Amino acid sequence: MALSNNEKGKSLLQVFSSVESMLLAFLIFSLITSSLSEIFFEERFDDDWQSRWVRSDWKRSEGKAGSFRHTAGKWSGDPDDKGIQTTTDARHFAISAKIPEFSNKNRTLVVQYSIKFEQDIECGGGYLKLHSGYVNQKKYGGDTPYSMMFGPDLCGTQTKKLHVILSYQGQNYPIKKDLQCETDKLTHFYTFILRPDASYSVWIDGRERDSGSMYTDWDILPPRKIKDLNAKKPADWEEREYIDDPNQVKPEGYDSIPREIPDPKAKKPDHWDEEEDGIWRPPKVPNPAYKGPWKRKKVKNPNYKGKWKTPWIDNPEFEDDPDLYVLRPTKYVGIEIWQVKAGSVFDNILICDDPDYAKKVIEEVFVHREAEKEAFEEAEKVRKAREEEESQRAREEGEKRRRDRDRDRHRDRHRRRYRHDYDDDYHVSFQFILIYPLNLFSLVALRGLIN
């Protein structure tokens, strides 16, 4: 039955009303979710950043303490987006900020920050630490206990490790996986997410790089399951996937088939003399009917159970801790590292319970990603041009030194040759002075005898 215009209008109103209700419900849900999420600490390193951070005096008396400067770095997508950069090579760097105390019990923990290794670091860290209890910030250093350490650690071309170290009952446990960090000279975000079910995720630049569980990826608790070392493979366990066909019978006369037979194509040579050469016999050739020793064909084993494996059983030493994921109440966040070459820019530190907000921060910063890449490429062009200029200058100086050495060697050879000629003239003159008077005296004496 066709609907009247009035009925069609009512239907459309009902549809619109339903859509409006759904949108309103979604909006309310979003507001509730947003209000429930919490940001424990966020640092964008604005101009007043020093009011929140305390530089440590650790290693200062030994002359080994490095410092931080407020900068966007040598290349940046947004020059106004500044972080703090390590300065002075071969130094220890230690700085911390006190934050409102919080616990991650019954909530997701998100720890995120960005770092840009502008330098060829050679060897050093770029990680972040969370601390519980009281911390003397002026003495904050490598021996200060921490509840979590997260971030990259580079050394040479081989080590590019991404640390995730968690503290449990006063002992530090590193993740067992070999996580890798980025090694280029652009800004990268590192995110660690720890959930109430003890599952975790590691993001790099907002994309999940790894995930797992604290129960399996840290040696904190004994494993839930262990192999039953007392178990033995049952005697009737069949591991053979294929067996000889028991129904196959060897053909009659199979074993009497010779390996070789006389060559049916061979002919006795015309010059063969049986009285002298003996009875002629054709040469042997492989028998095409010979198939080798008889073997039964293989068929699927109906009793096949697969390769036997030691079964897993409940570990009697395992005792679950439902609060395994809970860190001690966090009160401080800090950067405590050592670097051979300084120049790392830390920025965008975030501690919250909302992964979506963390991803939003990454997207906001990466709006300038292409601009940063272009700035880096331009800086690389300038660096390479400067290096080429320095290399050219070094080549020219080397060529000048070579010419100077050649000139000096030529002058020395000339001096030695001149001295040799001078000595020869001196000896000739001296001999003349000695010999000429003697010769003159001899001539006078000879003339006297003649006369």
GROMACS .gro file of C-alpha atoms in nm:
model
  451
    1MET     CA    1   0.000   0.000   0.000
    2ALA     CA    2   0.142   0.340  -0.093
    3LEU     CA    3   0.213   0.580   0.194
    4SER     CA    4   0.054   0.921   0.199
    5ASN     CA    5   0.271   1.234   0.203
    6ASN     CA    6   0.181   1.285   0.569
    7GLU     CA    7   0.294   0.933   0.660
    8LYS     CA    8   0.618   0.979   0.459
    9GLY     CA    9   0.689   1.295   0.653
   10LYS     CA   10   0.637   1.120   0.984
   11SER     CA   11   0.874   0.839   0.880
   12LEU     CA   12   1.145   1.087   0.786
   13LEU     CA   13   1.104   1.266   1.117
   14GLN     CA   14   1.141   0.936   1.302
   15VAL     CA   15   1.462   0.860   1.108
   16PHE     CA   16   1.608   1.204   1.182
   17SER     CA   17   1.508   1.167   1.545
   18SER     CA   18   1.688   0.832   1.567
   19VAL     CA   19   2.006   0.976   1.407
   20GLU     CA   20   1.998   1.272   1.645
   21SER     CA   21   1.962   1.036   1.940
   22MET     CA   22   2.259   0.828   1.826
   23LEU     CA   23   2.476   1.137   1.773
   24LEU     CA   24   2.375   1.272   2.113
   25ALA     CA   25   2.456   0.939   2.279
   26PHE     CA   26   2.795   0.927   2.104
   27LEU     CA   27   2.870   1.282   2.215
   28ILE     CA   28   2.777   1.205   2.575
   29PHE     CA   29   2.988   0.888   2.567
   30SER     CA   30   3.285   1.085   2.430
   31LEU     CA   31   3.247   1.350   2.699
   32ILE     CA   32   3.227   1.087   2.972
   33THR     CA   33   3.530   0.904   2.835
   34SER     CA   34   3.722   1.229   2.806
   35SER     CA   35   3.632   1.331   3.159
   36LEU     CA   36   3.741   0.993   3.292
   37SER     CA   37   4.084   1.004   3.126
   38GLU     CA   38   4.356   1.179   3.322
   39ILE     CA   39   4.683   1.349   3.234
   40PHE     CA   40   4.925   1.307   3.523
   41PHE     CA   41   5.206   1.508   3.366
   42GLU     CA   42   5.265   1.681   3.034
   43GLU     CA   43   5.572   1.883   2.941
   44ARG     CA   44   5.610   2.071   2.612
   45PHE     CA   45   5.908   2.271   2.743
   46ASP     CA   46   5.763   2.619   2.710
   47ASP     CA   47   5.962   2.921   2.822
   48ASP     CA   48   5.879   2.860   3.190
   49TRP     CA   49   6.001   2.498   3.186
   50GLN     CA   50   6.278   2.568   3.438
   51SER     CA   51   6.020   2.636   3.707
   52ARG     CA   52   5.927   2.266   3.693
   53TRP     CA   53   6.264   2.102   3.640
   54VAL     CA   54   6.563   2.078   3.872
   55ARG     CA   55   6.917   2.034   3.741
   56SER     CA   56   7.113   1.788   3.950
   57ASP     CA   57   7.463   1.855   4.085
   58TRP     CA   58   7.552   1.489   4.044
   59LYS     CA   59   7.906   1.451   3.899
   60ARG     CA   60   7.951   1.831   3.898
   61SER     CA   61   8.233   1.829   4.153
   62GLU     CA   62   8.419   1.582   3.930
   63GLY     CA   63   8.377   1.804   3.626
   64LYS     CA   64   8.167   1.537   3.454
   65ALA     CA   65   7.823   1.696   3.473
   66GLY     CA   66   7.662   1.806   3.149
   67SER     CA   67   7.393   2.070   3.104
   68PHE     CA   68   7.079   2.122   2.898
   69ARG     CA   69   6.989   2.414   2.673
   70HIS     CA   70   6.641   2.520   2.565
   71THR     CA   71   6.626   2.488   2.186
   72ALA     CA   72   6.440   2.341   1.891
   73GLY     CA   73   6.768   2.203   1.762
   74LYS     CA   74   6.961   2.262   1.441
   75TRP     CA   75   6.672   2.149   1.222
   76SER     CA   76   6.309   2.163   1.323
   77GLY     CA   77   5.970   2.161   1.159
   78ASP     CA   78   5.860   2.433   1.399
   79PRO     CA   79   6.136   2.660   1.541
   80ASP     CA   80   5.901   2.765   1.823
   81ASP     CA   81   5.854   2.404   1.939
   82LYS     CA   82   6.151   2.375   2.174
   83GLY     CA   83   6.281   2.096   2.393
   84ILE     CA   84   6.592   2.055   2.608
   85GLN     CA   85   6.915   1.944   2.443
   86THR     CA   86   7.219   1.779   2.596
   87THR     CA   87   7.539   1.984   2.562
   88THR     CA   88   7.911   1.911   2.608
   89ASP     CA   89   8.050   1.574   2.502
   90ALA     CA   90   8.144   1.289   2.737
   91ARG     CA   91   7.923   1.402   3.024
   92HIS     CA   92   7.656   1.272   3.263
   93PHE     CA   93   7.321   1.448   3.235
   94ALA     CA   94   7.066   1.445   3.519
   95ILE     CA   95   6.750   1.652   3.549
   96SER     CA   96   6.412   1.578   3.709
   97ALA     CA   97   6.064   1.717   3.767
   98LYS     CA   98   5.828   1.654   4.058
   99ILE     CA   99   5.473   1.561   3.957
  100PRO     CA  100   5.148   1.504   4.148
  101GLU     CA  101   5.168   1.155   4.298
  102PHE     CA  102   4.958   0.895   4.117
  103SER     CA  103   4.910   0.520   4.094
  104ASN     CA  104   4.835   0.312   3.785
  105LYS     CA  105   4.630   0.060   3.985
  106ASN     CA  106   4.313  -0.032   3.795
  107ARG     CA  107   4.401   0.199   3.507
  108THR     CA  108   4.611   0.206   3.193
  109LEU     CA  109   4.950   0.374   3.216
  110VAL     CA  110   5.085   0.562   2.913
  111VAL     CA  111   5.440   0.699   2.914
  112GLN     CA  112   5.545   0.886   2.603
  113TYR     CA  113   5.810   1.135   2.490
  114SER     CA  114   6.000   1.242   2.181
  115ILE     CA  115   6.373   1.251   2.121
  116LYS     CA  116   6.588   1.369   1.833
  117PHE     CA  117   6.950   1.247   1.810
  118GLU     CA  118   7.105   1.533   1.616
  119GLN     CA  119   7.456   1.410   1.695
  120ASP     CA  120   7.655   1.103   1.595
  121ILE     CA  121   7.614   0.983   1.951
  122GLU     CA  122   7.875   0.703   1.927
  123CYS     CA  123   7.760   0.568   2.263
  124GLY     CA  124   7.498   0.685   2.509
  125GLY     CA  125   7.139   0.676   2.625
  126GLY     CA  126   6.823   0.870   2.553
  127TYR     CA  127   6.574   0.720   2.798
  128LEU     CA  128   6.324   0.845   3.054
  129LYS     CA  129   6.274   0.730   3.415
  130LEU     CA  130   5.982   0.728   3.658
  131HIS     CA  131   6.057   0.745   4.032
  132SER     CA  132   5.864   0.669   4.349
  133GLY     CA  133   5.916   0.791   4.704
  134TYR     CA  134   6.133   1.087   4.795
  135VAL     CA  135   6.403   1.201   4.554
  136ASN     CA  136   6.663   1.463   4.643
  137GLN     CA  137   6.655   1.632   4.305
  138LYS     CA  138   6.983   1.819   4.351
  139LYS     CA  139   7.155   1.483   4.406
  140TYR     CA  140   6.951   1.295   4.146
  141GLY     CA  141   7.175   1.054   3.954
  142GLY     CA  142   7.250   0.706   3.830
  143ASP     CA  143   7.213   0.548   4.173
  144THR     CA  144   6.862   0.692   4.232
  145PRO     CA  145   6.612   0.401   4.243
  146TYR     CA  146   6.349   0.404   3.970
  147SER     CA  147   6.024   0.221   3.903
  148MET     CA  148   6.051   0.232   3.524
  149MET     CA  149   6.315   0.310   3.262
  150PHE     CA  150   6.209   0.340   2.901
  151GLY     CA  151   6.383   0.457   2.586
  152PRO     CA  152   6.669   0.408   2.339
  153ASP     CA  153   7.030   0.323   2.414
  154LEU     CA  154   7.286   0.343   2.131
  155CYS     CA  155   7.647   0.233   2.109
  156GLY     CA  156   7.840   0.197   1.783
  157THR     CA  157   7.671   0.036   1.486
  158GLN     CA  158   7.567  -0.281   1.669
  159THR     CA  159   7.374  -0.163   1.976
  160LYS     CA  160   7.045   0.016   1.912
  161LYS     CA  161   6.843  -0.117   2.201
  162LEU     CA  162   6.507   0.006   2.324
  163HIS     CA  163   6.499  -0.042   2.702
  164VAL     CA  164   6.187  -0.131   2.897
  165ILE     CA  165   6.295  -0.196   3.257
  166LEU     CA  166   6.034  -0.237   3.530
  167SER     CA  167   6.091  -0.248   3.904
  168TYR     CA  168   5.914  -0.510   4.113
  169GLN     CA  169   5.962  -0.537   4.489
  170GLY     CA  170   6.279  -0.332   4.471
  171GLN     CA  171   6.445  -0.524   4.189
  172ASN     CA  172   6.482  -0.412   3.828
  173TYR     CA  173   6.378  -0.645   3.548
  174PRO     CA  174   6.462  -0.573   3.181
  175ILE     CA  175   6.232  -0.694   2.907
  176LYS     CA  176   6.355  -1.020   2.754
  177LYS     CA  177   6.278  -0.916   2.397
  178ASP     CA  178   6.539  -0.748   2.179
  179LEU     CA  179   6.353  -0.428   2.096
  180GLN     CA  180   6.520  -0.191   1.850
  181CYS     CA  181   6.508   0.189   1.844
  182GLU     CA  182   6.539   0.435   1.557
  183THR     CA  183   6.888   0.559   1.463
  184ASP     CA  184   6.833   0.849   1.222
  185LYS     CA  185   6.853   1.218   1.316
  186LEU     CA  186   6.484   1.306   1.306
  187THR     CA  187   6.232   1.338   1.589
  188HIS     CA  188   6.080   1.008   1.703
  189PHE     CA  189   5.811   0.934   1.961
  190TYR     CA  190   5.846   0.641   2.200
  191THR     CA  191   5.533   0.520   2.380
  192PHE     CA  192   5.492   0.250   2.645
  193ILE     CA  193   5.140   0.138   2.739
  194LEU     CA  194   5.081  -0.087   3.043
  195ARG     CA  195   4.730  -0.219   3.112
  196PRO     CA  196   4.561  -0.363   3.424
  197ASP     CA  197   4.569  -0.714   3.274
  198ALA     CA  198   4.951  -0.685   3.264
  199SER     CA  199   4.952  -0.665   2.885
  200TYR     CA  200   5.163  -0.397   2.722
  201SER     CA  201   5.234  -0.227   2.390
  202VAL     CA  202   5.536  -0.039   2.260
  203TRP     CA  203   5.477   0.227   1.997
  204ILE     CA  204   5.727   0.412   1.784
  205ASP     CA  205   5.585   0.720   1.613
  206GLY     CA  206   5.232   0.608   1.699
  207ARG     CA  207   5.260   0.263   1.540
  208GLU     CA  208   5.275  -0.052   1.748
  209ARG     CA  209   5.623  -0.200   1.731
  210ASP     CA  210   5.568  -0.480   1.984
  211SER     CA  211   5.326  -0.612   2.245
  212GLY     CA  212   5.292  -0.893   2.495
  213SER     CA  213   5.247  -0.962   2.865
  214MET     CA  214   5.448  -0.899   3.178
  215TYR     CA  215   5.391  -1.262   3.269
  216THR     CA  216   5.590  -1.389   2.971
  217ASP     CA  217   5.824  -1.108   2.861
  218TRP     CA  218   5.985  -1.030   3.198
  219ASP     CA  219   6.139  -1.280   3.440
  220ILE     CA  220   5.952  -1.128   3.732
  221LEU     CA  221   5.730  -1.418   3.835
  222PRO     CA  222   5.801  -1.787   3.778
  223PRO     CA  223   5.623  -1.913   3.464
  224ARG     CA  224   5.267  -2.035   3.496
  225LYS     CA  225   5.348  -2.356   3.311
  226ILE     CA  226   5.660  -2.570   3.303
  227LYS     CA  227   5.756  -2.884   3.114
  228ASP     CA  228   5.684  -3.211   3.293
  229LEU     CA  229   6.036  -3.350   3.325
  230ASN     CA  230   5.899  -3.680   3.457
  231ALA     CA  231   5.684  -3.743   3.152
  232LYS     CA  232   5.789  -4.018   2.911
  233LYS     CA  233   5.676  -4.093   2.562
  234PRO     CA  234   5.417  -4.375   2.564
  235ALA     CA  235   5.543  -4.701   2.419
  236ASP     CA  236   5.263  -4.709   2.159
  237TRP     CA  237   5.314  -4.348   2.048
  238GLU     CA  238   5.342  -4.343   1.669
  239GLU     CA  239   5.568  -4.067   1.532
  240ARG     CA  240   5.594  -4.220   1.183
  241GLU     CA  241   5.372  -4.025   0.945
  242TYR     CA  242   5.418  -4.284   0.666
  243ILE     CA  243   5.466  -4.661   0.689
  244ASP     CA  244   5.522  -4.950   0.446
  245ASP     CA  245   5.201  -5.066   0.283
  246PRO     CA  246   5.124  -5.392   0.469
  247ASN     CA  247   4.889  -5.503   0.190
  248GLN     CA  248   5.141  -5.486  -0.089
  249VAL     CA  249   5.294  -5.821  -0.203
  250LYS     CA  250   5.620  -5.862  -0.392
  251PRO     CA  251   5.553  -5.982  -0.749
  252GLU     CA  252   5.647  -6.343  -0.823
  253GLY     CA  253   5.992  -6.376  -0.983
  254TYR     CA  254   6.089  -6.016  -0.893
  255ASP     CA  255   6.418  -6.124  -0.733
  256SER     CA  256   6.520  -6.327  -1.041
  257ILE     CA  257   6.526  -6.022  -1.269
  258PRO     CA  258   6.896  -5.966  -1.352
  259ARG     CA  259   7.061  -5.630  -1.311
  260GLU     CA  260   7.226  -5.658  -1.656
  261ILE     CA  261   7.143  -5.844  -1.977
  262PRO     CA  262   7.332  -5.913  -2.302
  263ASP     CA  263   7.307  -5.621  -2.542
  264PRO     CA  264   7.043  -5.732  -2.797
  265LYS     CA  265   7.182  -5.486  -3.053
  266ALA     CA  266   7.537  -5.612  -3.035
  267LYS     CA  267   7.679  -5.817  -3.329
  268LYS     CA  268   7.980  -6.042  -3.347
  269PRO     CA  269   8.265  -5.867  -3.532
  270ASP     CA  270   8.341  -6.005  -3.882
  271HIS     CA  271   8.706  -6.066  -3.795
  272TRP     CA  272   8.617  -6.272  -3.485
  273ASP     CA  273   8.786  -6.612  -3.494
  274GLU     CA  274   8.635  -6.843  -3.234
  275GLU     CA  275   8.927  -7.087  -3.258
  276GLU     CA  276   9.168  -6.810  -3.163
  277ASP     CA  277   8.944  -6.561  -2.981
  278GLY     CA  278   8.709  -6.803  -2.810
  279ILE     CA  279   8.332  -6.805  -2.802
  280TRP     CA  280   8.198  -6.455  -2.869
  281ARG     CA  281   7.956  -6.318  -2.610
  282PRO     CA  282   7.767  -5.989  -2.647
  283PRO     CA  283   7.852  -5.714  -2.392
  284LYS     CA  284   7.625  -5.654  -2.092
  285VAL     CA  285   7.391  -5.354  -2.069
  286PRO     CA  286   7.157  -5.237  -1.787
  287ASN     CA  287   6.834  -5.430  -1.778
  288PRO     CA  288   6.540  -5.185  -1.818
  289ALA     CA  289   6.318  -5.436  -1.635
  290TYR     CA  290   6.537  -5.428  -1.327
  291LYS     CA  291   6.393  -5.191  -1.061
  292GLY     CA  292   6.635  -5.252  -0.777
  293PRO     CA  293   6.561  -5.425  -0.448
  294TRP     CA  294   6.189  -5.458  -0.391
  295LYS     CA  295   6.038  -5.217  -0.141
  296ARG     CA  296   5.683  -5.169  -0.027
  297LYS     CA  297   5.522  -4.838  -0.113
  298LYS     CA  298   5.469  -4.586   0.166
  299VAL     CA  299   5.118  -4.509   0.286
  300LYS     CA  300   4.974  -4.281   0.552
  301ASN     CA  301   5.006  -4.422   0.901
  302PRO     CA  302   4.653  -4.446   1.045
  303ASN     CA  303   4.799  -4.442   1.399
  304TYR     CA  304   5.019  -4.134   1.343
  305LYS     CA  305   5.003  -3.892   1.641
  306GLY     CA  306   5.273  -3.646   1.545
  307LYS     CA  307   5.608  -3.584   1.710
  308TRP     CA  308   5.585  -3.640   2.081
  309LYS     CA  309   5.652  -3.334   2.293
  310THR     CA  310   5.706  -3.302   2.662
  311PRO     CA  311   5.371  -3.187   2.807
  312TRP     CA  312   5.331  -2.865   3.003
  313ILE     CA  313   5.198  -2.871   3.356
  314ASP     CA  314   5.109  -2.610   3.616
  315ASN     CA  315   5.417  -2.472   3.786
  316PRO     CA  316   5.389  -2.544   4.160
  317GLU     CA  317   5.618  -2.247   4.229
  318PHE     CA  318   5.398  -2.000   4.044
  319GLU     CA  319   5.202  -1.768   4.267
  320ASP     CA  320   4.999  -1.508   4.084
  321ASP     CA  321   5.012  -1.141   4.176
  322PRO     CA  322   4.708  -0.956   4.043
  323ASP     CA  323   4.897  -0.629   4.105
  324LEU     CA  324   5.195  -0.733   3.896
  325TYR     CA  325   5.140  -0.436   3.663
  326VAL     CA  326   5.113  -0.181   3.945
  327LEU     CA  327   5.417   0.043   3.989
  328ARG     CA  328   5.491   0.209   4.317
  329PRO     CA  329   5.313   0.548   4.335
  330THR     CA  330   5.498   0.776   4.094
  331LYS     CA  331   5.616   1.119   4.212
  332TYR     CA  332   5.900   1.216   3.978
  333VAL     CA  333   6.001   1.192   3.615
  334GLY     CA  334   6.365   1.227   3.521
  335ILE     CA  335   6.633   1.211   3.252
  336GLU     CA  336   6.953   1.050   3.371
  337ILE     CA  337   7.192   0.951   3.092
  338TRP     CA  338   7.556   0.947   2.983
  339GLN     CA  339   7.661   1.037   2.629
  340VAL     CA  340   7.993   1.033   2.445
  341LYS     CA  341   7.861   1.289   2.197
  342ALA     CA  342   7.597   1.534   2.317
  343GLY     CA  343   7.316   1.687   2.113
  344SER     CA  344   6.992   1.496   2.190
  345VAL     CA  345   6.668   1.698   2.210
  346PHE     CA  346   6.406   1.570   2.458
  347ASP     CA  347   6.050   1.699   2.422
  348ASN     CA  348   5.676   1.625   2.450
  349ILE     CA  349   5.689   1.423   2.772
  350LEU     CA  350   5.347   1.278   2.854
  351ILE     CA  351   5.224   1.055   3.136
  352CYS     CA  352   4.853   0.974   3.121
  353ASP     CA  353   4.601   0.690   3.106
  354ASP     CA  354   4.462   0.753   2.758
  355PRO     CA  355   4.642   0.604   2.452
  356ASP     CA  356   4.413   0.800   2.219
  357TYR     CA  357   4.530   1.129   2.366
  358ALA     CA  358   4.891   1.015   2.332
  359LYS     CA  359   4.835   0.942   1.963
  360LYS     CA  360   4.669   1.283   1.922
  361VAL     CA  361   4.985   1.451   2.058
  362ILE     CA  362   5.198   1.263   1.806
  363GLU     CA  363   4.972   1.365   1.519
  364GLU     CA  364   4.980   1.726   1.635
  365VAL     CA  365   5.361   1.737   1.641
  366PHE     CA  366   5.400   1.543   1.317
  367VAL     CA  367   5.202   1.804   1.128
  368HIS     CA  368   5.547   1.961   1.082
  369ARG     CA  369   5.716   1.630   0.995
  370GLU     CA  370   5.784   1.713   0.632
  371ALA     CA  371   5.918   2.055   0.724
  372GLU     CA  372   6.159   1.889   0.967
  373LYS     CA  373   6.279   1.650   0.698
  374GLU     CA  374   6.338   1.938   0.458
  375ALA     CA  375   6.526   2.134   0.725
  376PHE     CA  376   6.741   1.829   0.795
  377GLU     CA  377   6.817   1.774   0.428
  378GLU     CA  378   6.917   2.139   0.391
  379ALA     CA  379   7.139   2.113   0.699
  380GLU     CA  380   7.297   1.801   0.551
  381LYS     CA  381   7.372   1.987   0.227
  382VAL     CA  382   7.541   2.266   0.424
  383ARG     CA  383   7.737   2.014   0.631
  384LYS     CA  384   7.856   1.820   0.327
  385ALA     CA  385   7.953   2.142   0.148
  386ARG     CA  386   8.148   2.255   0.454
  387GLU     CA  387   8.320   1.918   0.480
  388GLU     CA  388   8.408   1.928   0.111
  389GLU     CA  389   8.546   2.279   0.153
  390GLU     CA  390   8.755   2.168   0.452
  391SER     CA  391   8.871   1.863   0.260
  392GLN     CA  392   8.969   2.081  -0.038
  393ARG     CA  393   9.155   2.317   0.194
  394ALA     CA  394   9.337   2.022   0.350
  395ARG     CA  395   9.432   1.893   0.004
  396GLU     CA  396   9.563   2.233  -0.095
  397GLU     CA  397   9.763   2.267   0.226
  398GLY     CA  398   9.903   1.919   0.173
  399GLU     CA  399  10.002   2.006  -0.184
  400LYS     CA  400  10.169   2.326  -0.062
  401ARG     CA  401  10.365   2.131   0.202
  402ARG     CA  402  10.474   1.884  -0.067
  403ARG     CA  403  10.595   2.166  -0.292
  404ASP     CA  404  10.781   2.323   0.000
  405ARG     CA  405  10.951   1.991   0.078
  406ASP     CA  406  11.050   1.947  -0.287
  407ARG     CA  407  11.193   2.301  -0.296
  408ASP     CA  408  11.389   2.242   0.023
  409ARG     CA  409  11.530   1.914  -0.111
  410HIS     CA  410  11.634   2.085  -0.437
  411ARG     CA  411  11.806   2.366  -0.244
  412ASP     CA  412  11.990   2.114  -0.024
  413ARG     CA  413  12.109   1.920  -0.327
  414HIS     CA  414  12.233   2.245  -0.489
  415ARG     CA  415  12.420   2.341  -0.172
  416ARG     CA  416  12.586   2.000  -0.149
  417ARG     CA  417  12.692   2.017  -0.516
  418TYR     CA  418  12.837   2.371  -0.475
  419ARG     CA  419  13.032   2.261  -0.165
  420HIS     CA  420  13.174   1.964  -0.358
  421ASP     CA  421  13.294   2.189  -0.644
  422TYR     CA  422  13.444   2.432  -0.397
  423ASP     CA  423  13.633   2.152  -0.221
  424ASP     CA  424  13.771   2.026  -0.553
  425ASP     CA  425  13.902   2.375  -0.646
  426TYR     CA  426  14.056   2.408  -0.302
  427HIS     CA  427  14.242   2.078  -0.331
  428VAL     CA  428  14.374   2.160  -0.681
  429SER     CA  429  14.498   2.501  -0.568
  430PHE     CA  430  14.666   2.354  -0.261
  431GLN     CA  431  14.843   2.089  -0.465
  432PHE     CA  432  14.969   2.354  -0.707
  433ILE     CA  433  15.108   2.561  -0.421
  434LEU     CA  434  15.294   2.258  -0.283
  435ILE     CA  435  15.411   2.103  -0.608
  436TYR     CA  436  15.508   2.415  -0.808
  437PRO     CA  437  15.799   2.522  -0.579
  438LEU     CA  438  15.939   2.166  -0.578
  439ASN     CA  439  15.928   2.145  -0.956
  440LEU     CA  440  16.098   2.485  -0.984
  441PHE     CA  441  16.373   2.375  -0.745
  442SER     CA  442  16.431   2.058  -0.949
  443LEU     CA  443  16.473   2.253  -1.272
  444VAL     CA  444  16.728   2.489  -1.113
  445ALA     CA  445  16.932   2.194  -0.978
  446LEU     CA  446  16.925   2.016  -1.312
  447ARG     CA  447  17.045   2.326  -1.494
  448GLY     CA  448  17.342   2.354  -1.252
  449LEU     CA  449  17.454   1.999  -1.321
  450ILE     CA  450  17.441   2.054  -1.695
  451ASN     CA  451  17.652   2.360  -1.673
   0.00000   0.00000   0.00000
